[in-house]
Backbone as a printed PyTorch tensor [residue, N CA C, xyz], in Angstrom:
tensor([[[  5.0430, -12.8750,   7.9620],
         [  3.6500, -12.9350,   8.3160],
         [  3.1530, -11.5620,   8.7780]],

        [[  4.1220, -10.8370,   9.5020],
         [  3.8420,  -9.8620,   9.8150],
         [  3.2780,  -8.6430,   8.7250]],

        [[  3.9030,  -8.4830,   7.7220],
         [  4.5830,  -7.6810,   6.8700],
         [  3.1210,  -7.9510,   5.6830]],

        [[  2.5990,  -9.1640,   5.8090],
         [  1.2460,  -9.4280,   5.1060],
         [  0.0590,  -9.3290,   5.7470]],

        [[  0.0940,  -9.4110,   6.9380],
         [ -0.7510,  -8.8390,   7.8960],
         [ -1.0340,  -7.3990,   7.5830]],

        [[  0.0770,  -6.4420,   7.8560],
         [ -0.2580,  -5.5210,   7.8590],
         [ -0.7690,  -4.2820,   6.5580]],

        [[  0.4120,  -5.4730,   5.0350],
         [ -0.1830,  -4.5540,   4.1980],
         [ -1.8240,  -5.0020,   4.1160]],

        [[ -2.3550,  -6.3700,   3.8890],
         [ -4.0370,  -6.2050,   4.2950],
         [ -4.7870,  -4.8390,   4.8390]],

        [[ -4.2090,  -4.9150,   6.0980],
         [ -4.8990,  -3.6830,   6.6920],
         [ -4.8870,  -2.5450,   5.7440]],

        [[ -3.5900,  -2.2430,   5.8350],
         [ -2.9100,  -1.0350,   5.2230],
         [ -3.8950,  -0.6490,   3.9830]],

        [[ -3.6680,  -1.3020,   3.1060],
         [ -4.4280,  -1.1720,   2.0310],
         [ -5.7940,  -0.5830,   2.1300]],

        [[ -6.5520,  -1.6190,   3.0490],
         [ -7.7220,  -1.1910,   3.4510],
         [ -8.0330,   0.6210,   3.9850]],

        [[ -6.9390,   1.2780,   3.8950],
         [ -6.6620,   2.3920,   4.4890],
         [ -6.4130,   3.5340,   3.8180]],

        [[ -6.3800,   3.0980,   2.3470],
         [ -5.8640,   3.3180,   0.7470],
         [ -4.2590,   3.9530,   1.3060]],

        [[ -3.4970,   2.8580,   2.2530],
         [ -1.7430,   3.5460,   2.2850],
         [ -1.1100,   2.2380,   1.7230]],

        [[  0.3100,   2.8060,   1.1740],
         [  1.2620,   1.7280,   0.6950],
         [  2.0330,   1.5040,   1.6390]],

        [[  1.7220,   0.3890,   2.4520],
         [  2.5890,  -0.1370,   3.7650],
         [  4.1170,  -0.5050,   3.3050]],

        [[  4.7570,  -0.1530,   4.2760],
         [  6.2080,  -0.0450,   4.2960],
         [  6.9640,  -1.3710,   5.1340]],

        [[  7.4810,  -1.5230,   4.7000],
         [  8.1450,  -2.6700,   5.4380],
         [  9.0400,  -2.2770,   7.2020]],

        [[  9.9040,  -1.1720,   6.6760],
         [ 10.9250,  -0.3080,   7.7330],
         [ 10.0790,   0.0890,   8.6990]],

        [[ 10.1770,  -0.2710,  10.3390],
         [  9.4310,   0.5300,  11.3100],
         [  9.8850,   1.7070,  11.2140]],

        [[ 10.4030,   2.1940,  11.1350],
         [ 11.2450,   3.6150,  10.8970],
         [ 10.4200,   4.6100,  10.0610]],

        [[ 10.1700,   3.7120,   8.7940],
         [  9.5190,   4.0820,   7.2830],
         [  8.0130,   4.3810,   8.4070]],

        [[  7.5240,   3.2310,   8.6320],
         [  6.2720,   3.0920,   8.9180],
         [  5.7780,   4.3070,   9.9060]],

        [[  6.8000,   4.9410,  11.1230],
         [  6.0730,   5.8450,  11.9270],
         [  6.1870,   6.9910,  11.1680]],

        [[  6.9320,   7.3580,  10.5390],
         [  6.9550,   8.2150,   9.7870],
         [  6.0810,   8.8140,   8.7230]],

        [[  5.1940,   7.6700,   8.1110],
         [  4.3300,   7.7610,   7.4770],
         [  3.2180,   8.2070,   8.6460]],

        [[  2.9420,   7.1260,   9.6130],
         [  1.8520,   7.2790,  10.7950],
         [  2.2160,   8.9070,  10.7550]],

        [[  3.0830,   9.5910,  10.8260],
         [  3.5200,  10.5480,  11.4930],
         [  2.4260,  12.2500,  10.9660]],

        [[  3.0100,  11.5870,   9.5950],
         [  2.4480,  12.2200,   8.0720],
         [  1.9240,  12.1620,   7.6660]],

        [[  0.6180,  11.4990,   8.0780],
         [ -0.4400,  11.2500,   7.3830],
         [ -1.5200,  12.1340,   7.3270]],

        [[ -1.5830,  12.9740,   5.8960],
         [ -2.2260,  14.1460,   5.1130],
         [ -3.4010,  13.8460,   4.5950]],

        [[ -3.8130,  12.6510,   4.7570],
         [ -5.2390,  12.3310,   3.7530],
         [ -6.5980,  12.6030,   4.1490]],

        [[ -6.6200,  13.5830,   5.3670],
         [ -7.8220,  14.1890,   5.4920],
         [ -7.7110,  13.5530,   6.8440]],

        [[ -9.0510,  13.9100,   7.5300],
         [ -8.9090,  13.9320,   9.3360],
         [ -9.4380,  12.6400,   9.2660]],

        [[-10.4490,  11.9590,   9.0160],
         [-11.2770,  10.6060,   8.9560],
         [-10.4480,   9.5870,   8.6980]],

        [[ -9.5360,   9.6600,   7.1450],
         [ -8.9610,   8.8680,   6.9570],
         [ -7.5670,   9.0380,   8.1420]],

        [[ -7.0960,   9.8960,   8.4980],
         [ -5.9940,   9.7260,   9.5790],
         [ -6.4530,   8.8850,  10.7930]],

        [[ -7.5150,   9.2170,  10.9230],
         [ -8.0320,   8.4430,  12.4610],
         [ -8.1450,   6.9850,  11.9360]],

        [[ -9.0840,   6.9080,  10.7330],
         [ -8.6720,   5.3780,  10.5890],
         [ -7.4730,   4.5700,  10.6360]],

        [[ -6.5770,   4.9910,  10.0840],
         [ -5.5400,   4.5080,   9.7950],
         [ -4.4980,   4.3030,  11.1210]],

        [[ -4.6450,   5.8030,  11.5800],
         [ -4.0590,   5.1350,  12.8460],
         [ -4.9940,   4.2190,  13.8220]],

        [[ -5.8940,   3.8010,  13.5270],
         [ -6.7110,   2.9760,  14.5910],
         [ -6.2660,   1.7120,  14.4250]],

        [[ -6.4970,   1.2360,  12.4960],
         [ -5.9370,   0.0350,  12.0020],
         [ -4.6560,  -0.0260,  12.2120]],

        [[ -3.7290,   0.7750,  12.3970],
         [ -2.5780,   0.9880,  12.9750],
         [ -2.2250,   0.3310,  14.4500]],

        [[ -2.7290,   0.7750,  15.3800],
         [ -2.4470,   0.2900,  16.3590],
         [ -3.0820,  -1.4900,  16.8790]],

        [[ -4.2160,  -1.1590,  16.1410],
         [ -5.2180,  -2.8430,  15.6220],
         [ -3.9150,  -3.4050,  15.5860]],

        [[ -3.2850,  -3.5080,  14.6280],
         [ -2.3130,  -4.1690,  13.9000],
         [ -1.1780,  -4.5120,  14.5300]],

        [[ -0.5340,  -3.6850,  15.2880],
         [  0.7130,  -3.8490,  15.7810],
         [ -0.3840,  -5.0390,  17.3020]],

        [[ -1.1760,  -4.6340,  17.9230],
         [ -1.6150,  -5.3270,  18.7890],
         [ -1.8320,  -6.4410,  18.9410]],

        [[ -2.4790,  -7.4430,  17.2510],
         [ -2.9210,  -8.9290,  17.7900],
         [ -1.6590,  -9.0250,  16.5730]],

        [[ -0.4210,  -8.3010,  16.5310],
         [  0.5100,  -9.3070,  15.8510],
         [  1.6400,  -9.2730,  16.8620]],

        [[  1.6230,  -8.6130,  17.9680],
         [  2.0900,  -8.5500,  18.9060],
         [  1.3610,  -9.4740,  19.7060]],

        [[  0.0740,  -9.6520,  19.8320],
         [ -0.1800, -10.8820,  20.7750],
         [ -0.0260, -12.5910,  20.0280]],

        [[ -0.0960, -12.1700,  19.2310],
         [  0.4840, -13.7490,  18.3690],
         [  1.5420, -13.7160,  18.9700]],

        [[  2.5400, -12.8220,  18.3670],
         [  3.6040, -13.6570,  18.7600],
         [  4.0330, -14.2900,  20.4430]],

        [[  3.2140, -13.4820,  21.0430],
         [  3.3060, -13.8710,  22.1060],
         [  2.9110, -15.2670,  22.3500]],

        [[  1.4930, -15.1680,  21.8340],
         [  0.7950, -16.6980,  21.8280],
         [  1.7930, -17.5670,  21.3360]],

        [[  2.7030, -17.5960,  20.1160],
         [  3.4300, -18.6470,  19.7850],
         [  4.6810, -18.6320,  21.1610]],

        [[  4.9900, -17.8270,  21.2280],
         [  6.2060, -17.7690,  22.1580],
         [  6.1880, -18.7030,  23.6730]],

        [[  4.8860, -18.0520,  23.9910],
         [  5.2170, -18.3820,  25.4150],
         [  3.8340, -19.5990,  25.6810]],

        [[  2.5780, -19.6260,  24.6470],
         [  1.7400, -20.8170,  24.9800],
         [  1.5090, -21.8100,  23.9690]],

        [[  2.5370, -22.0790,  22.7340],
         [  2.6730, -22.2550,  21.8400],
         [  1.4150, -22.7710,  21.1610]],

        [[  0.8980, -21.5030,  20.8420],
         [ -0.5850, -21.3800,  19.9550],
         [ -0.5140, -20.3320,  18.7690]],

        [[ -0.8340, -21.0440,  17.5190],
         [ -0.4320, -20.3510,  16.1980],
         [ -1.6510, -20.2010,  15.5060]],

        [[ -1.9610, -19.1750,  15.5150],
         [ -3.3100, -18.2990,  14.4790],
         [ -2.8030, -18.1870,  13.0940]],

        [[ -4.3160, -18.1560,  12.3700],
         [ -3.7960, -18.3420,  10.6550],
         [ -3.7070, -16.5300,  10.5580]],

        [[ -3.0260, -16.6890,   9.4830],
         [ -3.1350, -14.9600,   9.2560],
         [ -4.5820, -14.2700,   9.0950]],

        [[ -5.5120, -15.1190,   8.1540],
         [ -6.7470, -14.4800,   8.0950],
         [ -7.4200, -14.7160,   9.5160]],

        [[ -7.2810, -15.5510,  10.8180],
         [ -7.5320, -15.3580,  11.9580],
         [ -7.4770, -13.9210,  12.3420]],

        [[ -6.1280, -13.6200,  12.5350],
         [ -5.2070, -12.6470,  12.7830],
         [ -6.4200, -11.1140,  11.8840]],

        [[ -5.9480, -11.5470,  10.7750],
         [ -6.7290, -10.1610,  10.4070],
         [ -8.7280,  -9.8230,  10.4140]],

        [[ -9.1610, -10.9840,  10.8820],
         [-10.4360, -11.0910,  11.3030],
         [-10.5720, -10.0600,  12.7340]],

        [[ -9.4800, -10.5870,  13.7640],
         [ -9.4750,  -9.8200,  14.6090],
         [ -9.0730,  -8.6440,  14.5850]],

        [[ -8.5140,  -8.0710,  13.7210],
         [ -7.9690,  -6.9370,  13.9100],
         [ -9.3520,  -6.0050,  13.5980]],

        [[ -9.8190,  -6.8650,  12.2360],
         [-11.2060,  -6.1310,  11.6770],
         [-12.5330,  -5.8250,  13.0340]],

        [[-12.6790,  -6.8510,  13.4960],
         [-13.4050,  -6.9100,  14.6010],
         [-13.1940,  -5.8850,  15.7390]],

        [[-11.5530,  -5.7480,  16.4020],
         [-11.3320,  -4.4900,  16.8750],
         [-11.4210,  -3.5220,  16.3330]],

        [[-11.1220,  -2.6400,  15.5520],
         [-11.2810,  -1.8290,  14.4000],
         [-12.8280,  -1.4380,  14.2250]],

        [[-14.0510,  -2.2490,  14.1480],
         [-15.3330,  -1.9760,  14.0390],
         [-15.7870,  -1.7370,  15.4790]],

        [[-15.1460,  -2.2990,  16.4980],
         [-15.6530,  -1.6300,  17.9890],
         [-15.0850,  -0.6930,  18.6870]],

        [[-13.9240,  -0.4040,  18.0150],
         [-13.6260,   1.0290,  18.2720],
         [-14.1830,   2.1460,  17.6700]],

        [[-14.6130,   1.9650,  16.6160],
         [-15.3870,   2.6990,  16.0320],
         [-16.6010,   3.1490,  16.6600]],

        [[-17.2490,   1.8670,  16.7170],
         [-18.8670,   1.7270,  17.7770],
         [-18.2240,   2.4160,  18.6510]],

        [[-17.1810,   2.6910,  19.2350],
         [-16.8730,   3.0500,  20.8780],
         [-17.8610,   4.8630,  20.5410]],

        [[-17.5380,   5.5070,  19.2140],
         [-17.5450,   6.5040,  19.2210],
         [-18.9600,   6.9300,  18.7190]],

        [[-20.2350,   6.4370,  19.0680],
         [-21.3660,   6.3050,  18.5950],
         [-21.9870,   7.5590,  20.4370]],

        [[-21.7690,   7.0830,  21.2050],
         [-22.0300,   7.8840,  22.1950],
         [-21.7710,   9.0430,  22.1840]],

        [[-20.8140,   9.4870,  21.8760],
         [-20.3010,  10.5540,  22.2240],
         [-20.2880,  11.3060,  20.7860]],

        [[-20.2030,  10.7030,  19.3770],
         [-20.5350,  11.5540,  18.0810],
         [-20.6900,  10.0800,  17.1580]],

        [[-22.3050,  10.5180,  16.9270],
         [-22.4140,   9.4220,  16.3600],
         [-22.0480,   9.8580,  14.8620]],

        [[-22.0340,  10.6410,  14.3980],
         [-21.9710,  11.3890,  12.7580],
         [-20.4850,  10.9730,  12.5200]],

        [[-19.5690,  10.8230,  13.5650],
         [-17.7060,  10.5660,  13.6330],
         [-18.2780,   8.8590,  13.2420]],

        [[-18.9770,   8.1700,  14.1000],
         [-18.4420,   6.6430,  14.0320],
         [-19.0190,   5.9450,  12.7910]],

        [[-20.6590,   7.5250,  12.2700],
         [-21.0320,   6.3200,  11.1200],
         [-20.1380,   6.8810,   9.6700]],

        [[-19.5860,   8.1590,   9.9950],
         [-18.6410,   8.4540,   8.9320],
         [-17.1620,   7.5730,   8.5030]],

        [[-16.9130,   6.7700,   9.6720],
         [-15.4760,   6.0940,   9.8060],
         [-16.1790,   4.4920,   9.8420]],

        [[-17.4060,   4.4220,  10.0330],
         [-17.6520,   3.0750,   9.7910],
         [-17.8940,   2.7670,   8.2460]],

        [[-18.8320,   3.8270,   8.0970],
         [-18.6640,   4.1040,   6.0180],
         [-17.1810,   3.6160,   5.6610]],

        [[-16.1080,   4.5150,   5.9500],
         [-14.9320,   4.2220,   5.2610],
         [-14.1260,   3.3290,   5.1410]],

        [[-14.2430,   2.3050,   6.3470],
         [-14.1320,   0.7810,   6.9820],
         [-14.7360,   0.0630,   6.0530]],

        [[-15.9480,  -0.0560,   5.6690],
         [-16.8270,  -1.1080,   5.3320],
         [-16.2140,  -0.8610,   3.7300]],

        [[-16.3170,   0.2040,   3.3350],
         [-16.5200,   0.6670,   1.5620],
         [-15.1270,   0.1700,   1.1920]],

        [[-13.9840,   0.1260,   2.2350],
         [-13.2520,  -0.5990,   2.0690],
         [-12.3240,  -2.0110,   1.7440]],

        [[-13.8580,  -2.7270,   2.3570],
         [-13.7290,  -4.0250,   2.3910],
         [-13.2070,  -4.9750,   1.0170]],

        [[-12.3750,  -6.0640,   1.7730],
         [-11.6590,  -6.8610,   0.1010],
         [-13.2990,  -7.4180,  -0.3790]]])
């Protein structure tokens, strides 16, 4: 579940998600595709590891199970208000990375 979670995102990011955490920071690490697309990616990046990290929690400890497209609704939703976060302070950054978000969309 995880692993489909994240290529969703991923994709959305134009990267070929990796299965290996190992693989995966490494890529995070390396990522050459221009400054906009790096910030995205690591944003959907950390999106990602966050509400699939709180799932599992949710199943673990209050046994409550989200559908995957739940799961990646929220991630999208964080992802667009972090973005907004950056409207104060440069708005030309948040509507350039909100462009690349949206144009992305499945």
């Amino acid at each position: 579940m995880s692993w489909r979670i994240w290529r969703s995102v991923a994709r959305r990011c134009n990267m070929q998600p990796l299965r290996s955490w190992d693989q995966s920071i490494n890529q995070m690490i390396s990522l050459s595709s221009g400054k906009l697309w790096r910030r995205l990616s690591l944003i959907a990046w950390q999106a990602s590891i966050y509400w699939i990290w709180s799932e599992r929690n949710g199943r673990l400890h209050r046994g409550v199970f989200k559908t995957e497209n739940s799961i990646v609704t929220s991630i999208d939703r964080q992802i667009r208000n972090r973005i907004a976060s950056y409207r104060e302070s440069n708005t030309g950054l948040a509507s350039r990375l909100l462009q690349l978000w949206l144009s992305s969309a499945p």
